[in-house]
Amino acid sequence: MRFLLTGGAGYIGSHTCVSLLNAGHDIVVIDNLSNSSPVAIERVEEITGKKIAFYVGDCCDEDFLNEVLDNEQVDAAVHFAGLKAVGESVSIPLRYYKNNIDSTIALCNALAAHNVKRIVFSSSATVYGNSEIVPMREDLPLGVCTNPYGWTKWMNEQILRDLHVSDPEWSVVLLRYFNPVGAHESGKIGEDPSGIPNNLMPFICQTAAGIRKELSIFGNDYDTPDGTCVRDYIHVMDLADGHLKALEYATVHQGVETFNLGTGEGYSVYQMVAAFERANHLTLPHRDAPRRPGDIAQSYADPAKANRILGWKATHTLDDMCRDAWNWQSHNPTGYPKEDA
Ligand code: NAD
Ligand code: UFG
């Protein structure tokens, strides 16, 4: 089959390109490169030995999307494109609402105009808000989000549910990711945060690389086994395979289904530091620091629904995640080469 991936040059999108191509599918990628490099697409082609139809452009631009879909016939779309920095979304909320919501509406209009009514959407565990009921199951009531980024995911889920009510021919799969980390085992593609990273693993990697002096551990007095926050870290290649399964599901089912993509295991920040040191035989300078505003003590998935219905299960271990993250970072200390961009 042939799939459209918006935001396919980004971190999760590029790894999903590899999974889909290796499974024998064709792909078309649209990305405005606002948070990614075209080198990611070249590297995916290198890893898979296959070509990608790649269009640089904005998913909020419906005319542009229509032009792409006039040229490229696809069976379904995965909508990764979006802005994702939680802190930044608090400073520039309108940009987040505009980009993340307009792009979904424009994409659905363009898909429907081409009679493609199958979409997989990149949602997030953030829609559970500050609920601390764990493990988190898909039928947990949606929470109150703590930032505009989270609300864009919450609203996009609602928009897609409403779309299906209006036209039951739509097949919508909402994937709620937990904490994606790691990289393709080749070390050719990985997470390349621009500016100051947002997430724990890039901070760990940059500290190990000497780019940062030490890792700050935000809060050691939470109500968790060792006092630091617990999260469900999932290898990005497991997440990528979840998209393959979700697309296969969306092509044979109509309706709206929501799936958690997580391992079901929670690890604390201290455990992550220890695992990274163990897997990579190095020492990571770190110190305890005050809590980060907005963090909840623990968040981990109940992935049983995805296991059962999609036939998907995360298989990579925490050591795999730490090893592959460092393999990418150490081979690409400054991310993708900028001169090729
Ligand atoms: P990313 O920033 O690496 O990838 C997103 C891609 O979308 C980038 O390549 C960016 O250039 C592109 N993009 C953004 N706005 C666009 C637009 N208007 N038109 C065209 N392209 C556009 O982020 P990621 O980590 O790969 O995340 C992919 C998706 O998954 C996002 O929607 C994100 O919110 C969601 N998500 C990510 C995480 C995470 O921790 N990484 C967790 C939960 C959900
Ligand atoms: N942390 C540190 N030091 C750092 C960075 C992070 O101790 O330098 C801690 C955080 O306090 C948190 C844990 O590491 O306890 C994980 O933090 P991340 O920022 O990596 O991940 P979050 O779970 O806070 O956020 C992620 C995504 C968001 C999404 C949220 C809820 O980044 O997009 O999950 O799903 F909204």
Coordinates of C-alpha atoms in Angstrom, one line a residue, residues 111-341:
L111 CA -7.9 13.7 2.0
A112 CA -11.7 13.7 1.8
A113 CA -11.5 15.6 -1.5
H114 CA -9.4 12.7 -2.8
N115 CA -11.7 10.1 -1.3
V116 CA -9.1 8.9 1.2
K117 CA -10.9 8.6 4.5
R118 CA -8.3 6.8 6.7
I119 CA -6.1 8.7 9.1
V120 CA -3.8 7.7 11.9
F121 CA -3.1 10.6 14.3
S122 CA -0.1 11.3 16.6
S123 CA -1.7 11.9 19.9
S124 CA -0.1 11.8 23.3
A125 CA -0.4 10.5 26.8
T126 CA -0.7 14.3 27.6
V127 CA -4.5 14.0 26.9
Y128 CA -4.8 12.1 30.2
G129 CA -3.9 15.5 31.8
N130 CA -2.7 15.4 35.4
S131 CA -4.4 12.1 36.2
E132 CA -2.2 9.9 38.3
I133 CA -4.3 6.8 37.8
V134 CA -1.8 4.2 36.5
P135 CA -1.6 2.3 34.4
M136 CA -3.4 4.6 32.1
R137 CA -6.1 2.9 30.0
E138 CA -7.7 4.4 26.9
D139 CA -11.1 4.6 28.6
L140 CA -9.7 6.8 31.4
P141 CA -11.7 10.1 31.2
L142 CA -9.6 12.7 29.3
G143 CA -7.9 15.0 31.8
V144 CA -7.4 18.7 32.1
C145 CA -4.3 19.5 30.0
T146 CA -1.7 21.7 31.6
N147 CA -0.4 23.5 28.5
P148 CA -1.5 24.6 25.0
Y149 CA 0.4 21.8 23.3
G150 CA -1.6 19.3 25.3
W151 CA -4.8 21.0 24.4
T152 CA -4.0 20.8 20.7
K153 CA -3.8 17.0 21.0
W154 CA -7.0 16.9 23.0
M155 CA -8.8 19.1 20.5
N156 CA -7.5 17.2 17.5
E157 CA -8.7 14.0 18.9
Q158 CA -12.2 15.6 19.3
I159 CA -12.1 17.0 15.8
L160 CA -11.4 13.6 14.4
R161 CA -14.1 11.9 16.5
D162 CA -16.6 14.6 15.2
L163 CA -15.4 14.0 11.7
H164 CA -16.3 10.3 12.0
V165 CA -19.7 11.1 13.4
S166 CA -20.4 13.4 10.4
D167 CA -19.2 10.7 7.9
P168 CA -18.9 7.1 9.2
E169 CA -16.9 6.1 6.2
W170 CA -13.9 7.6 8.0
S171 CA -11.5 5.3 9.7
V172 CA -9.6 7.2 12.5
V173 CA -6.9 5.7 14.7
L174 CA -5.7 7.9 17.6
L175 CA -2.3 6.8 18.9
R176 CA -1.4 8.0 22.3
Y177 CA 2.3 7.8 22.6
F178 CA 4.0 7.6 25.9
N179 CA 7.8 8.7 26.1
P180 CA 9.6 7.9 22.8
V181 CA 13.3 7.5 23.1
G182 CA 16.2 5.8 21.3
A183 CA 17.0 5.7 17.6
H184 CA 17.3 3.3 14.7
E185 CA 20.0 0.7 15.4
S186 CA 22.1 1.9 12.5
G187 CA 22.7 5.3 14.2
K188 CA 21.9 7.0 11.0
I189 CA 18.6 8.6 12.1
G190 CA 17.6 9.8 15.6
E191 CA 16.3 12.7 17.6
D192 CA 17.8 16.0 16.6
P193 CA 16.3 18.7 18.9
S194 CA 16.9 22.2 17.8
G195 CA 18.1 24.5 20.5
I196 CA 17.6 23.4 24.1
P197 CA 16.0 19.9 24.3
N198 CA 12.7 19.4 25.9
N199 CA 13.0 15.8 27.0
L200 CA 15.0 13.7 29.4
M201 CA 16.9 11.4 26.9
P202 CA 18.3 14.2 24.7
F203 CA 19.5 15.9 27.9
I204 CA 21.1 12.6 29.1
C205 CA 22.8 12.2 25.7
Q206 CA 24.1 15.8 25.5
T207 CA 25.5 15.4 29.0
A208 CA 27.2 12.2 28.1
A209 CA 28.6 13.9 25.1
G210 CA 30.0 16.7 27.2
I211 CA 27.8 19.3 25.6
R212 CA 26.2 19.8 29.0
K213 CA 28.1 19.8 32.3
E214 CA 25.6 17.7 34.2
L215 CA 22.0 16.4 34.1
S216 CA 19.6 18.0 36.5
I217 CA 17.1 15.6 38.0
F218 CA 13.9 17.4 38.6
G219 CA 12.5 16.5 41.9
N220 CA 13.5 13.6 44.2
D221 CA 10.6 13.8 46.7
Y222 CA 7.7 12.5 44.6
D223 CA 5.5 9.7 45.8
T224 CA 7.3 7.0 43.8
P225 CA 9.6 4.2 44.8
D226 CA 12.8 6.3 44.7
G227 CA 11.3 9.8 44.8
T228 CA 11.9 10.7 41.1
C229 CA 9.2 10.8 38.4
V230 CA 8.2 7.6 36.6
R231 CA 7.5 7.4 32.9
D232 CA 6.9 4.8 30.2
Y233 CA 9.8 5.1 27.9
I234 CA 9.3 3.3 24.5
H235 CA 11.9 2.6 21.8
V236 CA 11.1 4.7 18.8
M237 CA 11.3 1.7 16.5
D238 CA 8.6 -0.1 18.6
L239 CA 6.6 3.1 18.2
A240 CA 7.2 3.0 14.4
D241 CA 6.0 -0.6 14.2
G242 CA 2.9 0.5 16.1
H243 CA 2.1 2.8 13.1
L244 CA 2.5 0.0 10.7
K245 CA 0.0 -2.1 12.6
A246 CA -2.3 0.9 13.0
L247 CA -2.3 1.6 9.3
E248 CA -3.0 -2.0 8.5
Y249 CA -5.9 -1.9 11.0
A250 CA -7.2 1.4 9.5
T251 CA -7.3 0.0 6.0
V252 CA -9.7 -2.7 7.0
H253 CA -11.9 -1.1 9.7
Q254 CA -14.1 1.9 9.8
G255 CA -14.7 3.8 13.0
V256 CA -12.6 5.6 15.6
E257 CA -10.2 3.6 17.8
T258 CA -7.7 4.9 20.4
F259 CA -4.6 3.0 21.4
N260 CA -1.9 3.6 23.9
L261 CA 1.6 3.0 22.5
G262 CA 3.7 2.3 25.6
T263 CA 5.5 -0.6 27.1
G264 CA 3.4 -0.8 30.2
E265 CA 6.6 -0.5 32.4
G266 CA 7.4 2.6 34.3
Y267 CA 11.0 3.7 35.0
S268 CA 12.2 6.5 37.3
V269 CA 14.7 9.2 36.3
Y270 CA 17.3 7.6 38.6
Q271 CA 16.6 4.2 36.9
M272 CA 17.1 5.9 33.5
V273 CA 20.4 7.4 34.5
A274 CA 21.6 4.0 35.9
A275 CA 20.4 2.2 32.8
F276 CA 22.2 4.7 30.5
E277 CA 25.4 4.3 32.4
R278 CA 25.2 0.5 32.4
A279 CA 24.3 0.1 28.8
N280 CA 27.0 2.5 27.5
H281 CA 29.7 1.8 30.1
L282 CA 30.1 5.5 31.1
T283 CA 29.4 7.8 34.0
L284 CA 26.8 10.5 33.7
P285 CA 27.3 13.6 35.9
H286 CA 24.0 14.4 37.5
R287 CA 22.6 16.3 40.5
D288 CA 19.3 16.6 42.2
A289 CA 17.4 19.8 41.4
P290 CA 14.0 21.3 42.3
R291 CA 10.8 19.8 40.7
R292 CA 9.9 21.0 37.2
P293 CA 6.5 22.8 37.2
G294 CA 3.7 20.7 35.6
D295 CA 5.3 17.3 36.1
I296 CA 3.2 14.5 37.4
A297 CA 4.7 11.8 39.6
Q298 CA 4.0 8.9 37.4
S299 CA 2.6 8.0 33.9
Y300 CA 2.7 4.7 32.3
A301 CA 0.5 2.9 29.8
D302 CA -1.8 -0.1 29.9
P303 CA -0.9 -1.3 26.4
A304 CA -3.3 -4.3 26.5
K305 CA -5.7 -2.9 23.9
A306 CA -2.9 -2.4 21.3
N307 CA -1.5 -5.8 22.1
R308 CA -4.9 -7.5 21.6
I309 CA -6.4 -5.6 18.7
L310 CA -3.4 -4.4 16.7
G311 CA -1.3 -7.5 17.6
W312 CA 1.5 -5.0 18.5
K313 CA 3.8 -5.2 21.5
A314 CA 6.9 -3.3 22.4
T315 CA 9.9 -5.6 22.3
H316 CA 13.0 -3.4 22.9
T317 CA 14.4 -3.3 26.4
L318 CA 15.5 -0.2 28.4
D319 CA 19.1 -1.1 27.6
D320 CA 18.3 -1.2 23.8
M321 CA 16.8 2.3 24.2
C322 CA 19.8 3.7 26.0
R323 CA 22.3 2.0 23.7
D324 CA 20.6 3.1 20.5
A325 CA 20.1 6.7 21.8
W326 CA 23.9 7.0 22.5
N327 CA 24.8 5.3 19.3
W328 CA 23.0 8.0 17.4
Q329 CA 24.3 10.8 19.6
S330 CA 27.9 9.7 19.5
H331 CA 27.9 9.3 15.8
N332 CA 26.1 12.6 15.2
P333 CA 27.2 14.8 18.1
T334 CA 25.6 17.9 16.5
G335 CA 22.7 16.1 14.9
Y336 CA 22.2 16.0 11.1
P337 CA 24.8 17.8 9.1
K338 CA 23.6 21.4 8.6
E339 CA 25.6 22.1 5.4
D340 CA 23.5 19.4 3.6
A341 CA 20.3 21.0 4.8

